[in-house]
Amino acid sequence: MNLQYGKFYWPETYTVPNHYPALEEDHDTDVLIVGGGSSGAQCAYRLAKAGLNVTIADKRTFGEGSTSTNTSLIQYAGDKTFTELIRSFGEKTAVRHLKLCEEAISELEEVSAQLPVDPEFKRRDSLYYASYAKDTDTLKKEYGYLKKHGFSCEYWDSDKIAAHYPFTKEAAIYYLNDAECNPYKLLHGLIQSCGSKVNCFENTAITGMKPGKDKHMFHTSKGRTITARHAILCGGYENIELKKEKNAVMNSSYAIVTNQLKDFNGWHKQSLIWETARPYIYLRTTPDRRIIIGGLDETTNIPEERDAVLVTKKNQLLSELKKLFPEYDAKAEYYLGALYGGTHDGMPVIGMYEDWPGSYFLMGYGDNGTVYSMVLSKIICEHIISGRSGDLDLYLQTRPKRNS
């Protein structure tokens, strides 16, 4: 699968990652993790701490897939608003989902402080502004639900926005205690922290599996096999090459990373910024004084169509940045077009299928992929270790929608 194209920023922030051999002989393990990206690293970290024998296999080098283009705004609010989730799943389920995402951010903060590679986790607030005047009523309703259930946020009018930023919008929700991180450093820190407890194989593609009674046999492209009691498929969007999921929807998204700027004058607390428009734009800063701005999604999953408009999208994103911060002397130093996966109903998915016994498909699809992967990896690992997880039904592909 052609995941992305462009000049990528994150791999240049950590140029000495560990590398691992390809699998050259048959192998046996308790849990096979397919995919050495962010979600695979999170699963490996949890299972290794529990004392299981864990193996990660990736057809590329670790972090070379979608993790290298993850812009890593760490938030609990997502593409589908709280109001929309309540409408689809009911208030109880929607609240539980947002609470789990909020808890995942705190857990990520705690884990990040202990890793041998600093993932540059930092708490940031988020400004979610009304793109159009007509969106203010929607924001007020969203804010009402958030405050009702104890989420930390404020409602800002146009005067307050103008007092904190060099632009004016009709209204915004100002979320407290979201975050940002470096996803490439995060995954390498997680894997390195596991040490010899995890067997790592790069350039080792998993092509299929043969079910067994207690263990299952997974085939590689080079004719080797990995036998495991359980498997977690953490291939990101490439999971759908092994198992189609009807709830998944694939589009294309774009982002740029600017040159290093002298300062961020006028940008209140270097908050994360995004908007109510769909498709939307989003912004964050980096520790070395750059700006990441992305979005302007297109409803195509064809790489040639995605890449053909990359230069246009790069210029559009730079123009959107200058509308918000006209005093910044920003240029697009890095740029990318990438496959972007979401779900029709707005919730990430844990896939458990009869033809893949003992296997869990971790599909943290959506704009909060790092947070979703934290939530789903915890649930899956709990289920593997203890045989149960109280939150599994929230994310199974068989979940029903409710209207109450």
Coordinates of C-alpha atoms in Angstrom, one line a residue:
M1 CA 0.0 0.0 0.0
N2 CA 1.3 3.4 -1.0
L3 CA 0.8 5.2 2.3
Q4 CA 2.4 8.6 1.8
Y5 CA 4.6 10.8 -0.3
G6 CA 6.7 13.9 0.3
K7 CA 9.5 15.2 2.5
F8 CA 9.0 13.9 6.0
Y9 CA 10.0 15.8 9.2
W10 CA 9.9 13.3 12.1
P11 CA 12.6 10.9 10.9
E12 CA 15.0 13.8 10.7
T13 CA 14.4 14.5 14.4
Y14 CA 15.8 11.2 15.5
T15 CA 18.4 9.9 13.1
V16 CA 19.9 7.1 15.1
P17 CA 17.0 4.6 15.7
N18 CA 17.7 1.0 16.4
H19 CA 17.4 -1.4 13.5
Y20 CA 16.5 -5.1 13.6
P21 CA 17.2 -8.1 11.4
A22 CA 14.7 -9.8 9.1
L23 CA 13.3 -13.2 10.3
E24 CA 15.5 -15.9 8.8
E25 CA 14.0 -19.0 10.6
D26 CA 10.8 -20.2 12.0
H27 CA 9.8 -18.6 15.3
D28 CA 7.5 -19.3 18.2
T29 CA 6.0 -16.6 20.6
D30 CA 3.1 -15.9 22.9
V31 CA 1.9 -12.8 21.0
L32 CA 2.8 -11.7 17.5
I33 CA 2.4 -8.0 16.8
V34 CA 2.2 -7.2 13.1
G35 CA 3.4 -3.7 12.6
G36 CA 6.3 -1.7 14.1
G37 CA 4.5 1.6 14.3
S38 CA 3.1 3.5 17.2
S39 CA 0.2 1.2 18.0
G40 CA 2.4 -1.9 17.7
A41 CA 5.0 -0.3 20.1
Q42 CA 2.3 0.5 22.6
C43 CA 1.0 -3.1 22.6
A44 CA 4.5 -4.5 22.9
Y45 CA 5.2 -2.2 25.8
R46 CA 2.1 -3.3 27.7
L47 CA 2.6 -7.0 27.1
A48 CA 6.3 -7.0 27.9
K49 CA 5.6 -5.4 31.2
A50 CA 3.1 -8.3 31.9
G51 CA 5.9 -10.8 31.3
L52 CA 4.6 -12.3 28.0
N53 CA 6.9 -13.4 25.2
V54 CA 6.3 -10.9 22.5
T55 CA 7.4 -10.6 18.8
I56 CA 7.0 -7.6 16.5
A57 CA 7.3 -8.1 12.7
D58 CA 7.1 -5.2 10.2
K59 CA 7.5 -5.4 6.4
R60 CA 9.4 -2.1 6.6
T61 CA 11.7 -0.7 9.2
F62 CA 10.0 0.4 12.4
G63 CA 8.3 3.8 12.2
E64 CA 8.6 4.0 8.4
G65 CA 4.8 3.7 7.8
S66 CA 2.1 6.2 8.9
T67 CA 3.9 7.0 12.2
S68 CA 6.4 9.0 10.2
T69 CA 3.7 11.3 9.0
N70 CA 1.5 11.4 12.1
T71 CA 1.2 15.1 13.2
S72 CA 0.5 14.0 16.7
L73 CA -2.0 16.5 18.2
I74 CA -2.9 14.6 21.3
Q75 CA -6.6 15.3 22.0
Y76 CA -9.7 13.5 23.3
A77 CA -12.1 15.4 21.1
G78 CA -12.3 14.1 17.6
D79 CA -13.7 14.4 14.0
K80 CA -17.1 13.4 15.2
T81 CA -18.2 15.8 17.9
F82 CA -19.3 14.8 21.3
T83 CA -22.8 15.8 20.2
E84 CA -22.7 13.5 17.1
L85 CA -21.4 10.6 19.2
I86 CA -24.2 11.0 21.6
R87 CA -26.7 11.0 18.8
S88 CA -25.2 7.8 17.3
F89 CA -24.3 5.8 20.4
G90 CA -26.2 7.3 23.3
E91 CA -24.8 9.5 26.1
K92 CA -23.4 6.7 28.3
T93 CA -21.2 5.3 25.5
A94 CA -20.1 8.7 24.2
V95 CA -19.0 9.8 27.6
R96 CA -17.2 6.6 28.3
H97 CA -15.3 6.9 25.1
L98 CA -14.2 10.5 25.7
K99 CA -13.2 9.6 29.3
L100 CA -11.1 6.7 28.1
C101 CA -9.3 9.1 25.6
E102 CA -8.8 11.6 28.4
E103 CA -7.3 8.9 30.6
A104 CA -5.1 7.7 27.8
I105 CA -3.5 11.2 27.5
S106 CA -2.5 11.1 31.2
E107 CA -1.1 7.6 30.8
L108 CA 0.9 8.7 27.8
E109 CA 2.3 11.5 29.9
E110 CA 3.3 9.1 32.6
V111 CA 4.9 6.6 30.2
S112 CA 6.7 9.2 28.3
A113 CA 8.6 10.4 31.4
Q114 CA 10.1 6.9 31.8
L115 CA 11.3 6.2 28.3
P116 CA 15.0 6.0 27.2
V117 CA 14.2 8.2 24.2
D118 CA 12.4 11.5 25.0
P119 CA 9.1 11.7 23.0
E120 CA 8.8 15.4 23.7
F121 CA 5.4 15.0 25.3
K122 CA 4.1 18.3 26.4
R123 CA 0.6 19.4 27.7
R124 CA -1.1 21.9 25.4
D125 CA -4.5 23.5 25.4
S126 CA -6.6 23.4 22.3
L127 CA -8.6 26.2 20.6
Y128 CA -11.5 24.8 18.5
Y129 CA -13.0 27.7 16.7
A130 CA -16.1 28.3 14.7
S131 CA -15.2 28.4 11.0
Y132 CA -18.5 30.2 10.2
A133 CA -20.9 32.3 12.2
K134 CA -23.6 29.6 11.8
D135 CA -21.4 27.2 13.8
T136 CA -21.7 29.1 17.1
D137 CA -24.9 27.3 18.1
T138 CA -23.3 23.9 17.4
L139 CA -20.3 25.0 19.6
K140 CA -22.6 26.1 22.4
K141 CA -24.4 22.7 22.4
E142 CA -21.1 20.9 22.3
Y143 CA -19.8 22.9 25.2
G144 CA -23.0 22.2 27.2
Y145 CA -22.5 18.5 26.9
L146 CA -18.8 18.7 27.8
K147 CA -19.4 20.8 30.9
K148 CA -22.3 18.5 32.0
H149 CA -19.9 15.5 32.1
G150 CA -17.0 17.3 33.8
F151 CA -14.6 17.9 30.9
S152 CA -12.2 20.8 31.4
C153 CA -13.0 23.5 28.8
E154 CA -14.2 27.1 28.4
Y155 CA -16.4 28.8 25.9
W156 CA -14.7 31.8 24.3
D157 CA -16.5 34.6 22.5
S158 CA -15.0 36.7 19.7
D159 CA -13.5 39.3 22.1
K160 CA -11.7 36.8 24.1
I161 CA -10.3 35.0 21.0
A162 CA -9.1 38.4 19.7
A163 CA -7.4 39.2 23.0
H164 CA -5.3 36.0 22.8
Y165 CA -4.6 35.5 19.1
P166 CA -4.0 37.7 16.1
F167 CA -7.2 36.6 14.4
T168 CA -10.9 36.9 15.2
K169 CA -13.5 34.2 15.1
E170 CA -17.1 34.2 16.2
A171 CA -16.6 31.7 19.0
A172 CA -14.5 28.8 20.2
I173 CA -14.3 26.0 22.7
Y174 CA -11.0 26.2 24.6
Y175 CA -10.0 22.7 25.8
L176 CA -7.6 22.5 28.7
N177 CA -4.8 19.9 29.1
D178 CA -4.5 18.3 25.6
A179 CA -1.0 17.6 24.5
E180 CA 1.5 17.1 21.7
C181 CA 4.4 14.7 21.2
N182 CA 6.9 13.3 18.7
P183 CA 5.4 10.1 17.4
Y184 CA 8.6 8.8 15.9
K185 CA 10.6 9.2 19.1
L186 CA 7.7 7.7 21.1
L187 CA 7.6 4.4 19.2
H188 CA 11.4 4.0 19.4
G189 CA 11.4 4.9 23.1
L190 CA 8.7 2.3 23.8
I191 CA 10.4 -0.5 21.9
Q192 CA 13.8 0.3 23.4
S193 CA 12.4 0.3 26.9
C194 CA 11.3 -3.3 26.3
G195 CA 14.9 -4.5 25.8
S196 CA 15.3 -8.2 25.2
K197 CA 11.7 -8.9 26.4
V198 CA 10.5 -8.3 22.8
N199 CA 11.8 -10.0 19.6
C200 CA 11.9 -7.5 16.8
F201 CA 12.0 -8.3 13.1
E202 CA 12.1 -5.7 10.3
N203 CA 11.6 -6.3 6.6
T204 CA 9.4 -9.3 7.5
A205 CA 6.0 -9.2 5.9
I206 CA 3.1 -11.3 7.3
T207 CA 1.0 -12.5 4.3
G208 CA -1.6 -14.7 6.0
M209 CA -2.4 -17.2 8.8
K210 CA -3.3 -20.8 9.3
P211 CA -5.6 -21.4 12.4
G212 CA -4.6 -24.0 14.9
K213 CA -6.2 -25.5 18.1
D214 CA -4.1 -23.6 20.7
K215 CA -1.6 -21.7 18.5
H216 CA -1.8 -20.3 15.0
M217 CA 0.7 -20.2 12.2
F218 CA 1.5 -16.9 10.5
H219 CA 3.2 -17.0 7.2
T220 CA 5.9 -14.5 6.0
S221 CA 6.7 -13.4 2.5
K222 CA 10.0 -15.2 2.6
G223 CA 8.5 -18.6 3.5
R224 CA 9.1 -18.6 7.2
T225 CA 6.4 -19.0 9.9
I226 CA 5.7 -17.5 13.2
T227 CA 3.6 -19.6 15.6
A228 CA 1.7 -17.6 18.3
R229 CA -1.2 -18.0 20.7
H230 CA -2.4 -14.5 19.9
A231 CA -1.8 -11.9 17.2
I232 CA -2.4 -8.1 17.3
L233 CA -2.7 -6.7 13.8
C234 CA -1.2 -3.2 14.1
G235 CA -0.6 -2.5 10.5
G236 CA -2.5 0.8 10.6
Y237 CA -4.4 1.4 7.3
E238 CA -2.7 -1.7 5.8
N239 CA -4.8 -3.9 8.2
I240 CA -7.5 -3.7 5.5
E241 CA -5.2 -5.6 3.1
L242 CA -5.5 -8.6 5.4
K243 CA -9.1 -8.1 6.5
K244 CA -11.7 -5.7 5.0
E245 CA -13.6 -3.7 7.6
K246 CA -16.9 -2.2 6.4
N247 CA -16.7 0.6 9.0
A248 CA -13.4 1.9 7.7
V249 CA -13.2 4.7 5.2
M250 CA -10.0 5.9 3.5
N251 CA -9.3 9.4 2.3
S252 CA -6.2 11.5 1.7
S253 CA -4.8 14.3 3.9
Y254 CA -2.0 16.8 3.7
A255 CA 0.4 18.6 6.0
I256 CA 3.4 20.9 5.9
V257 CA 6.1 21.7 8.5
T258 CA 7.6 25.1 8.3
N259 CA 11.1 26.5 8.7
Q260 CA 12.3 27.4 12.2
L261 CA 10.8 30.6 13.4
K262 CA 12.2 33.2 15.7
D263 CA 9.3 33.1 18.1
F264 CA 5.5 32.5 18.3
N265 CA 4.4 36.0 19.3
G266 CA 0.6 36.3 19.5
W267 CA 0.1 32.5 19.7
H268 CA -1.5 32.0 23.1
K269 CA 0.4 29.2 25.0
Q270 CA 1.3 27.6 21.6
S271 CA -2.0 25.9 21.9
L272 CA -3.2 23.4 19.4
I273 CA -5.7 24.9 16.9
W274 CA -8.4 23.4 14.8
E275 CA -11.8 24.3 13.5
T276 CA -15.4 23.3 12.9
A277 CA -15.3 23.2 9.1
R278 CA -15.2 19.7 7.5
P279 CA -12.6 19.2 6.0
Y280 CA -10.7 21.3 8.5
I281 CA -7.3 22.6 9.1
Y282 CA -5.2 22.1 12.3
L283 CA -2.0 23.6 13.7
R284 CA 0.6 22.9 16.3
T285 CA 4.2 24.0 17.1
T286 CA 7.3 21.9 17.5
P287 CA 10.1 22.0 20.1
D288 CA 12.5 23.4 17.5
R289 CA 10.2 26.3 16.7
R290 CA 8.4 25.1 13.6
I291 CA 4.7 25.0 12.8
I292 CA 2.8 22.0 11.6
I293 CA -0.4 22.7 9.7
G294 CA -2.4 20.1 8.1
G295 CA -5.8 19.0 6.8
L296 CA -7.6 20.0 3.6
D297 CA -8.6 16.3 3.1
E298 CA -9.7 14.9 -0.2
T299 CA -12.1 12.0 -0.6
T300 CA -9.7 9.8 -2.6
N301 CA -7.6 6.9 -1.6
I302 CA -5.8 6.7 -5.0
P303 CA -2.1 7.6 -4.5
E304 CA -1.7 9.1 -7.9
E305 CA -4.7 11.4 -7.4
R306 CA -3.4 12.3 -3.8
D307 CA 0.1 13.1 -5.0
A308 CA -0.9 15.1 -8.0
V309 CA -2.3 17.9 -5.9
L310 CA 0.4 17.9 -3.2
V311 CA 2.1 21.1 -4.5
T312 CA -1.3 22.8 -4.6
K313 CA -2.2 21.6 -1.1
K314 CA 1.2 22.7 0.2
N315 CA 0.6 26.3 -1.0
Q316 CA -3.0 26.3 0.3
L317 CA -1.9 25.2 3.8
L318 CA 0.8 27.9 3.8
S319 CA -1.9 30.4 2.8
E320 CA -4.2 29.3 5.6
L321 CA -1.3 29.7 8.1
K322 CA -0.7 33.3 6.9
K323 CA -4.4 34.2 7.3
L324 CA -4.2 33.2 11.0
F325 CA -0.6 34.5 11.7
P326 CA 0.3 37.0 9.0
E327 CA 3.4 38.3 10.8
Y328 CA 5.2 34.9 10.7
D329 CA 7.8 34.5 8.0
A330 CA 6.9 30.9 7.4
K331 CA 7.8 28.7 4.5
A332 CA 7.0 25.0 3.8
E333 CA 10.3 23.1 4.5
Y334 CA 8.6 19.7 4.8
Y335 CA 5.4 18.6 3.1
L336 CA 3.4 15.4 2.7
G337 CA 0.3 13.8 1.2
A338 CA -0.8 10.7 3.1
L339 CA -3.5 8.1 3.2
Y340 CA -5.9 9.0 6.1
G341 CA -8.3 6.5 7.6
G342 CA -11.4 7.1 9.6
T343 CA -14.6 5.3 10.4
H344 CA -18.1 5.9 9.3
D345 CA -19.5 6.1 12.8
G346 CA -16.6 8.1 14.3
M347 CA -15.2 5.5 16.8
P348 CA -12.0 3.5 16.4
V349 CA -12.4 -0.3 15.9
I350 CA -11.1 -3.5 17.5
G351 CA -11.8 -6.2 14.9
M352 CA -12.2 -9.8 16.0
Y353 CA -13.2 -12.1 13.1
E354 CA -14.0 -15.8 12.9
D355 CA -11.5 -16.5 10.1
W356 CA -8.7 -14.9 12.2
P357 CA -9.0 -16.8 15.5
G358 CA -6.9 -15.5 18.4
S359 CA -6.3 -12.3 16.5
Y360 CA -7.2 -8.6 17.2
F361 CA -7.2 -6.0 14.5
L362 CA -6.3 -2.7 16.2
M363 CA -7.7 0.1 14.0
G364 CA -7.1 3.4 15.7
Y365 CA -8.6 5.2 12.7
G366 CA -9.4 8.8 13.0
D367 CA -7.7 12.1 13.8
N368 CA -6.6 11.0 17.3
G369 CA -4.7 7.9 16.2
T370 CA -2.1 8.1 19.0
V371 CA -4.7 8.4 21.7
Y372 CA -7.0 5.8 20.1
S373 CA -4.1 3.4 19.9
M374 CA -3.4 3.9 23.7
V375 CA -7.1 3.1 24.4
L376 CA -7.4 0.1 22.2
S377 CA -4.0 -1.4 23.1
K378 CA -4.9 -1.3 26.7
I379 CA -8.2 -3.1 26.1
I380 CA -6.7 -5.7 23.8
C381 CA -3.8 -6.4 26.2
E382 CA -6.2 -6.7 29.1
H383 CA -8.2 -9.2 27.1
I384 CA -5.1 -11.3 26.2
I385 CA -3.7 -11.3 29.7
S386 CA -7.0 -11.9 31.7
G387 CA -9.5 -13.1 29.2
R388 CA -11.7 -10.0 29.6
S389 CA -11.9 -6.3 29.3
G390 CA -14.9 -4.2 30.4
D391 CA -14.6 -1.8 27.6
L392 CA -14.1 -4.2 24.7
D393 CA -17.7 -4.1 23.5
L394 CA -17.5 -0.3 23.0
Y395 CA -15.0 -0.8 20.1
L396 CA -15.7 -4.2 18.6
Q397 CA -16.6 -4.1 14.9
T398 CA -20.0 -5.6 15.9
R399 CA -21.0 -2.7 18.1
P400 CA -24.6 -1.4 17.5
K401 CA -25.5 2.2 17.2
R402 CA -28.1 3.5 19.6
N403 CA -30.3 6.5 19.6
S404 CA -30.7 7.2 23.3

